[in-house]
Amino acid sequence: AQSVTQLGSHVSVSEGALVLLRCNYSSSVPPYLFWYVQYPNQGLQLLLKYTSAATLVKGINGFEAEFKKSETSFHLTKPSAHMSDAAEYFCAVSALGTSYGKLTFGQGTILTVHP
Amino acid sequence: DSGVTQTPKHLITATGQRVTLRCSPRSGDLSVYWYQQSLDQGLQFLIQYYNGEERAKGNILERFSAQQFPDLHSELNLSSLELGDSALYFCASSAGQGNNEQFFGPGTRLTVL
């Protein structure tokens, strides 16, 4: 079974500041990990994914995440926040060979960006 | 635009009623997934179909059912609706059966009064 914990349901940063959204996962088999973003009244858009290749994954809109097996973490970062980054972010896990790729999501982190 | 379409966008109905949500996957995608997003439960996987066959089931209630048709579109049927079924229902599609990138539709917002 897989699970995801996102630390912090709300994160607030100033425009231009570092964004750090935390995600820890639990999986009995090697995981695939994803970050999705959801803007108000919209569906989920994939930011980036880890699929057992490079541990540092670069995504869209300047986001990146690092897979750390020893810490079972996949934190999302962006060096400089922009107002347009304000949204809800979801970390998700799926596992190779089980459940045909269903995604298990964390509870989400709402990112607020102040001018 | 993800290429996944869902209809209707909004649905308001009464308790005890039955509704059908429709999803058209991206062109060429064979897998369709259904997820429910609610304030108390978050985003939860309901069910997956691959090329017309059920592949995985999550926390889907017995009152709910789904199917995928030969043209690969999918429908999620919700019956004997309760107030607690009010949620956003998302459909996602992917090319293969598992661990492929999933593309999400805009969702159907169901309100049960």
CSV table of C-alpha atoms in Angstrom, one decimal:
chain,number,residue,atom,x,y,z
A,1,ALA,CA,0.0,0.0,0.0
A,2,GLN,CA,1.1,3.6,-0.6
A,3,SER,CA,0.4,6.8,1.3
A,4,VAL,CA,1.5,10.4,1.0
A,5,THR,CA,1.8,13.0,3.7
A,6,GLN,CA,2.1,16.7,2.8
A,7,LEU,CA,3.5,18.7,5.7
A,8,GLY,CA,1.6,22.0,6.0
A,9,SER,CA,-1.9,22.5,4.6
A,10,HIS,CA,-1.1,26.2,4.0
A,11,VAL,CA,2.2,27.8,3.0
A,12,SER,CA,2.6,31.5,2.6
A,13,VAL,CA,5.6,33.2,0.9
A,14,SER,CA,6.5,36.6,-0.5
A,15,GLU,CA,6.9,37.2,-4.2
A,16,GLY,CA,10.5,36.4,-5.1
A,17,ALA,CA,11.1,34.1,-2.1
A,18,LEU,CA,11.9,30.4,-2.1
A,19,VAL,CA,9.0,28.0,-2.3
A,20,LEU,CA,9.3,24.7,-0.4
A,21,LEU,CA,6.4,22.3,-0.3
A,22,ARG,CA,7.0,19.1,1.7
A,23,CYS,CA,6.0,15.6,0.7
A,24,ASN,CA,6.8,12.3,2.4
A,25,TYR,CA,5.7,9.0,1.0
A,26,SER,CA,5.3,5.4,2.1
A,27,SER,CA,5.5,2.6,-0.4
A,28,SER,CA,6.3,-1.1,-0.1
A,29,VAL,CA,7.6,-1.1,-3.6
A,30,PRO,CA,9.7,1.4,-5.6
A,31,PRO,CA,7.4,4.4,-6.1
A,32,TYR,CA,6.6,6.7,-8.9
A,33,LEU,CA,6.1,10.2,-7.5
A,34,PHE,CA,4.2,13.2,-9.0
A,35,TRP,CA,3.4,16.8,-8.1
A,36,TYR,CA,0.2,18.2,-9.5
A,37,VAL,CA,-1.1,21.8,-9.3
A,38,GLN,CA,-4.7,22.8,-9.1
A,39,TYR,CA,-5.8,26.3,-9.8
A,40,PRO,CA,-9.2,27.4,-8.6
A,41,ASN,CA,-12.1,25.8,-10.5
A,42,GLN,CA,-9.8,23.8,-12.7
A,43,GLY,CA,-8.5,20.3,-13.0
A,44,LEU,CA,-5.1,19.0,-12.0
A,45,GLN,CA,-2.0,19.8,-14.1
A,46,LEU,CA,1.1,17.7,-13.8
A,47,LEU,CA,4.1,19.8,-12.7
A,48,LEU,CA,6.7,17.0,-12.6
A,49,LYS,CA,7.2,13.3,-12.1
A,50,TYR,CA,9.9,10.9,-10.7
A,51,THR,CA,10.0,7.5,-12.4
A,52,SER,CA,13.3,6.0,-11.1
A,53,ALA,CA,15.6,7.9,-13.4
A,54,ALA,CA,17.4,11.0,-12.2
A,55,THR,CA,16.6,11.9,-8.6
A,56,LEU,CA,16.5,15.6,-9.3
A,57,VAL,CA,13.5,16.2,-11.4
A,58,LYS,CA,12.8,19.5,-13.2
A,59,GLY,CA,9.2,20.4,-14.1
A,60,ILE,CA,7.2,23.2,-15.6
A,61,ASN,CA,7.1,26.8,-14.4
A,62,GLY,CA,10.5,26.6,-12.8
A,63,PHE,CA,9.6,23.9,-10.2
A,64,GLU,CA,11.8,21.0,-9.3
A,65,ALA,CA,11.8,18.2,-6.8
A,66,GLU,CA,14.4,15.8,-5.4
A,67,PHE,CA,13.7,12.2,-4.7
A,68,LYS,CA,15.4,11.1,-1.4
A,69,LYS,CA,14.9,7.5,-0.8
A,70,SER,CA,16.7,7.5,2.6
A,71,GLU,CA,14.2,10.2,3.8
A,72,THR,CA,11.2,8.9,1.8
A,73,SER,CA,10.7,12.5,0.6
A,74,PHE,CA,9.9,14.3,-2.6
A,75,HIS,CA,9.8,17.9,-1.7
A,76,LEU,CA,8.9,20.5,-4.3
A,77,THR,CA,10.9,23.7,-4.7
A,78,LYS,CA,11.0,26.9,-6.7
A,79,PRO,CA,13.8,29.4,-6.2
A,80,SER,CA,11.6,32.5,-6.7
A,81,ALA,CA,7.9,32.6,-6.2
A,82,HIS,CA,5.6,34.4,-8.6
A,83,MET,CA,2.1,35.6,-7.9
A,84,SER,CA,0.8,33.2,-10.5
A,85,ASP,CA,2.1,30.3,-8.4
A,86,ALA,CA,-0.7,30.7,-6.0
A,87,ALA,CA,-2.7,27.5,-6.2
A,88,GLU,CA,-3.1,24.2,-4.4
A,89,TYR,CA,-0.4,21.6,-4.8
A,90,PHE,CA,-0.8,17.8,-4.5
A,91,CYS,CA,1.9,15.2,-4.1
A,92,ALA,CA,0.9,11.7,-5.4
A,93,VAL,CA,2.4,8.3,-5.5
A,94,SER,CA,1.8,5.2,-7.6
A,95,ALA,CA,3.7,2.0,-7.5
A,96,LEU,CA,5.1,-0.1,-10.3
A,97,GLY,CA,3.3,-3.4,-10.7
A,98,THR,CA,0.5,-2.7,-8.4
A,99,SER,CA,-3.0,-1.3,-8.9
A,100,TYR,CA,-2.2,-0.5,-12.5
A,101,GLY,CA,-1.0,3.0,-11.7
A,102,LYS,CA,-3.7,4.5,-9.6
A,103,LEU,CA,-2.6,7.6,-7.8
A,104,THR,CA,-2.7,8.1,-4.1
A,105,PHE,CA,-2.7,11.8,-3.2
A,106,GLY,CA,-1.7,13.8,-0.3
A,107,GLN,CA,-4.1,16.2,1.3
A,108,GLY,CA,-2.8,19.1,-0.6
A,109,THR,CA,-0.9,22.3,0.3
A,110,ILE,CA,-2.4,25.7,-0.5
A,111,LEU,CA,0.3,28.1,-1.6
A,112,THR,CA,-0.3,31.8,-1.1
A,113,VAL,CA,2.1,34.4,-2.6
A,114,HIS,CA,2.2,37.9,-1.1
A,115,PRO,CA,3.3,40.9,-3.1
B,1,ASP,CA,-6.2,22.1,-22.0
B,2,SER,CA,-5.4,18.5,-21.1
B,3,GLY,CA,-7.4,17.0,-23.9
B,4,VAL,CA,-9.7,15.2,-21.5
B,5,THR,CA,-13.3,16.4,-21.6
B,6,GLN,CA,-16.0,15.9,-18.9
B,7,THR,CA,-19.6,16.7,-19.0
B,8,PRO,CA,-21.5,18.2,-17.4
B,9,LYS,CA,-19.4,20.9,-15.6
B,10,HIS,CA,-22.0,21.3,-12.9
B,11,LEU,CA,-24.8,19.1,-11.7
B,12,ILE,CA,-27.4,19.9,-9.0
B,13,THR,CA,-29.7,17.2,-8.0
B,14,ALA,CA,-31.7,15.9,-5.0
B,15,THR,CA,-31.1,13.1,-2.5
B,16,GLY,CA,-32.2,9.7,-3.8
B,17,GLN,CA,-31.6,10.6,-7.4
B,18,ARG,CA,-29.3,9.0,-10.0
B,19,VAL,CA,-26.9,10.9,-12.3
B,20,THR,CA,-24.4,10.0,-15.0
B,21,LEU,CA,-21.1,11.7,-15.5
B,22,ARG,CA,-19.3,11.4,-18.8
B,23,CYS,CA,-15.6,11.5,-19.7
B,24,SER,CA,-13.8,11.4,-23.0
B,25,PRO,CA,-10.1,10.6,-22.7
B,26,ARG,CA,-7.3,12.1,-24.7
B,27,SER,CA,-7.0,10.8,-28.2
B,28,GLY,CA,-5.2,7.5,-28.1
B,29,ASP,CA,-5.3,7.0,-24.4
B,30,LEU,CA,-6.7,3.6,-23.4
B,31,SER,CA,-6.9,4.0,-19.6
B,32,VAL,CA,-9.5,6.1,-17.8
B,33,TYR,CA,-9.4,6.8,-14.1
B,34,TRP,CA,-12.1,8.3,-11.9
B,35,TYR,CA,-11.3,10.3,-8.8
B,36,GLN,CA,-13.5,12.1,-6.2
B,37,GLN,CA,-12.4,15.3,-4.5
B,38,SER,CA,-14.2,16.4,-1.4
B,39,LEU,CA,-13.3,18.6,1.5
B,40,ASP,CA,-13.3,15.9,4.1
B,41,GLN,CA,-11.8,13.0,2.1
B,42,GLY,CA,-9.5,14.9,-0.3
B,43,LEU,CA,-8.7,13.3,-3.6
B,44,GLN,CA,-9.6,9.7,-3.7
B,45,PHE,CA,-9.2,7.1,-6.5
B,46,LEU,CA,-12.5,5.4,-7.4
B,47,ILE,CA,-12.0,3.1,-10.3
B,48,GLN,CA,-9.9,2.5,-13.4
B,49,TYR,CA,-10.7,1.1,-16.8
B,50,TYR,CA,-8.3,0.0,-19.5
B,51,ASN,CA,-9.5,-0.6,-23.0
B,52,GLY,CA,-13.0,-1.4,-21.8
B,53,GLU,CA,-12.1,-3.6,-18.9
B,54,GLU,CA,-12.1,-2.8,-15.2
B,55,ARG,CA,-8.5,-2.8,-13.9
B,56,ALA,CA,-8.5,-1.4,-10.4
B,57,LYS,CA,-11.0,-0.4,-7.8
B,58,GLY,CA,-10.5,2.0,-5.0
B,59,ASN,CA,-12.9,3.4,-2.4
B,60,ILE,CA,-15.9,3.3,-4.7
B,61,LEU,CA,-19.3,2.8,-3.1
B,62,GLU,CA,-21.7,0.1,-4.2
B,63,ARG,CA,-24.1,2.8,-5.2
B,64,PHE,CA,-21.6,3.9,-7.8
B,65,SER,CA,-20.7,2.1,-11.0
B,66,ALA,CA,-18.7,2.9,-14.1
B,67,GLN,CA,-18.0,1.5,-17.5
B,68,GLN,CA,-15.8,2.2,-20.5
B,69,PHE,CA,-17.4,2.0,-24.0
B,70,PRO,CA,-15.8,0.7,-27.2
B,71,ASP,CA,-15.1,4.3,-28.3
B,72,LEU,CA,-13.2,4.6,-25.0
B,73,HIS,CA,-15.3,7.2,-23.4
B,74,SER,CA,-16.4,6.4,-19.8
B,75,GLU,CA,-19.4,7.0,-17.7
B,76,LEU,CA,-19.6,7.1,-13.9
B,77,ASN,CA,-23.1,6.4,-12.6
B,78,LEU,CA,-24.0,7.5,-9.1
B,79,SER,CA,-27.3,6.3,-7.7
B,80,SER,CA,-29.4,6.8,-4.5
B,81,LEU,CA,-27.5,10.0,-4.0
B,82,GLU,CA,-26.8,11.3,-0.5
B,83,LEU,CA,-25.7,14.7,0.7
B,84,GLY,CA,-22.2,13.4,1.3
B,85,ASP,CA,-21.8,12.5,-2.4
B,86,SER,CA,-21.5,16.2,-3.1
B,87,ALA,CA,-18.0,16.6,-4.5
B,88,LEU,CA,-15.8,17.2,-7.6
B,89,TYR,CA,-15.5,14.2,-9.7
B,90,PHE,CA,-12.4,14.1,-12.0
B,91,CYS,CA,-11.7,11.8,-14.9
B,92,ALA,CA,-8.1,11.2,-15.9
B,93,SER,CA,-6.6,9.3,-18.8
B,94,SER,CA,-3.3,7.8,-19.7
B,95,ALA,CA,-1.8,5.9,-22.5
B,96,GLY,CA,-1.1,2.6,-20.8
B,97,GLN,CA,-2.3,0.6,-17.8
B,98,GLY,CA,-0.1,2.0,-15.1
B,99,ASN,CA,2.5,4.5,-14.1
B,100,ASN,CA,2.0,6.6,-17.1
B,101,GLU,CA,1.4,10.3,-16.8
B,102,GLN,CA,-2.3,10.9,-16.1
B,103,PHE,CA,-4.0,13.8,-17.7
B,104,PHE,CA,-7.0,15.2,-15.8
B,105,GLY,CA,-10.2,16.7,-17.1
B,106,PRO,CA,-11.8,19.9,-15.6
B,107,GLY,CA,-14.1,17.9,-13.4
B,108,THR,CA,-17.8,17.7,-12.8
B,109,ARG,CA,-19.1,19.5,-9.7
B,110,LEU,CA,-21.9,17.5,-8.2
B,111,THR,CA,-24.2,19.2,-5.6
B,112,VAL,CA,-26.8,17.0,-3.9
B,113,LEU,CA,-29.5,19.0,-2.1
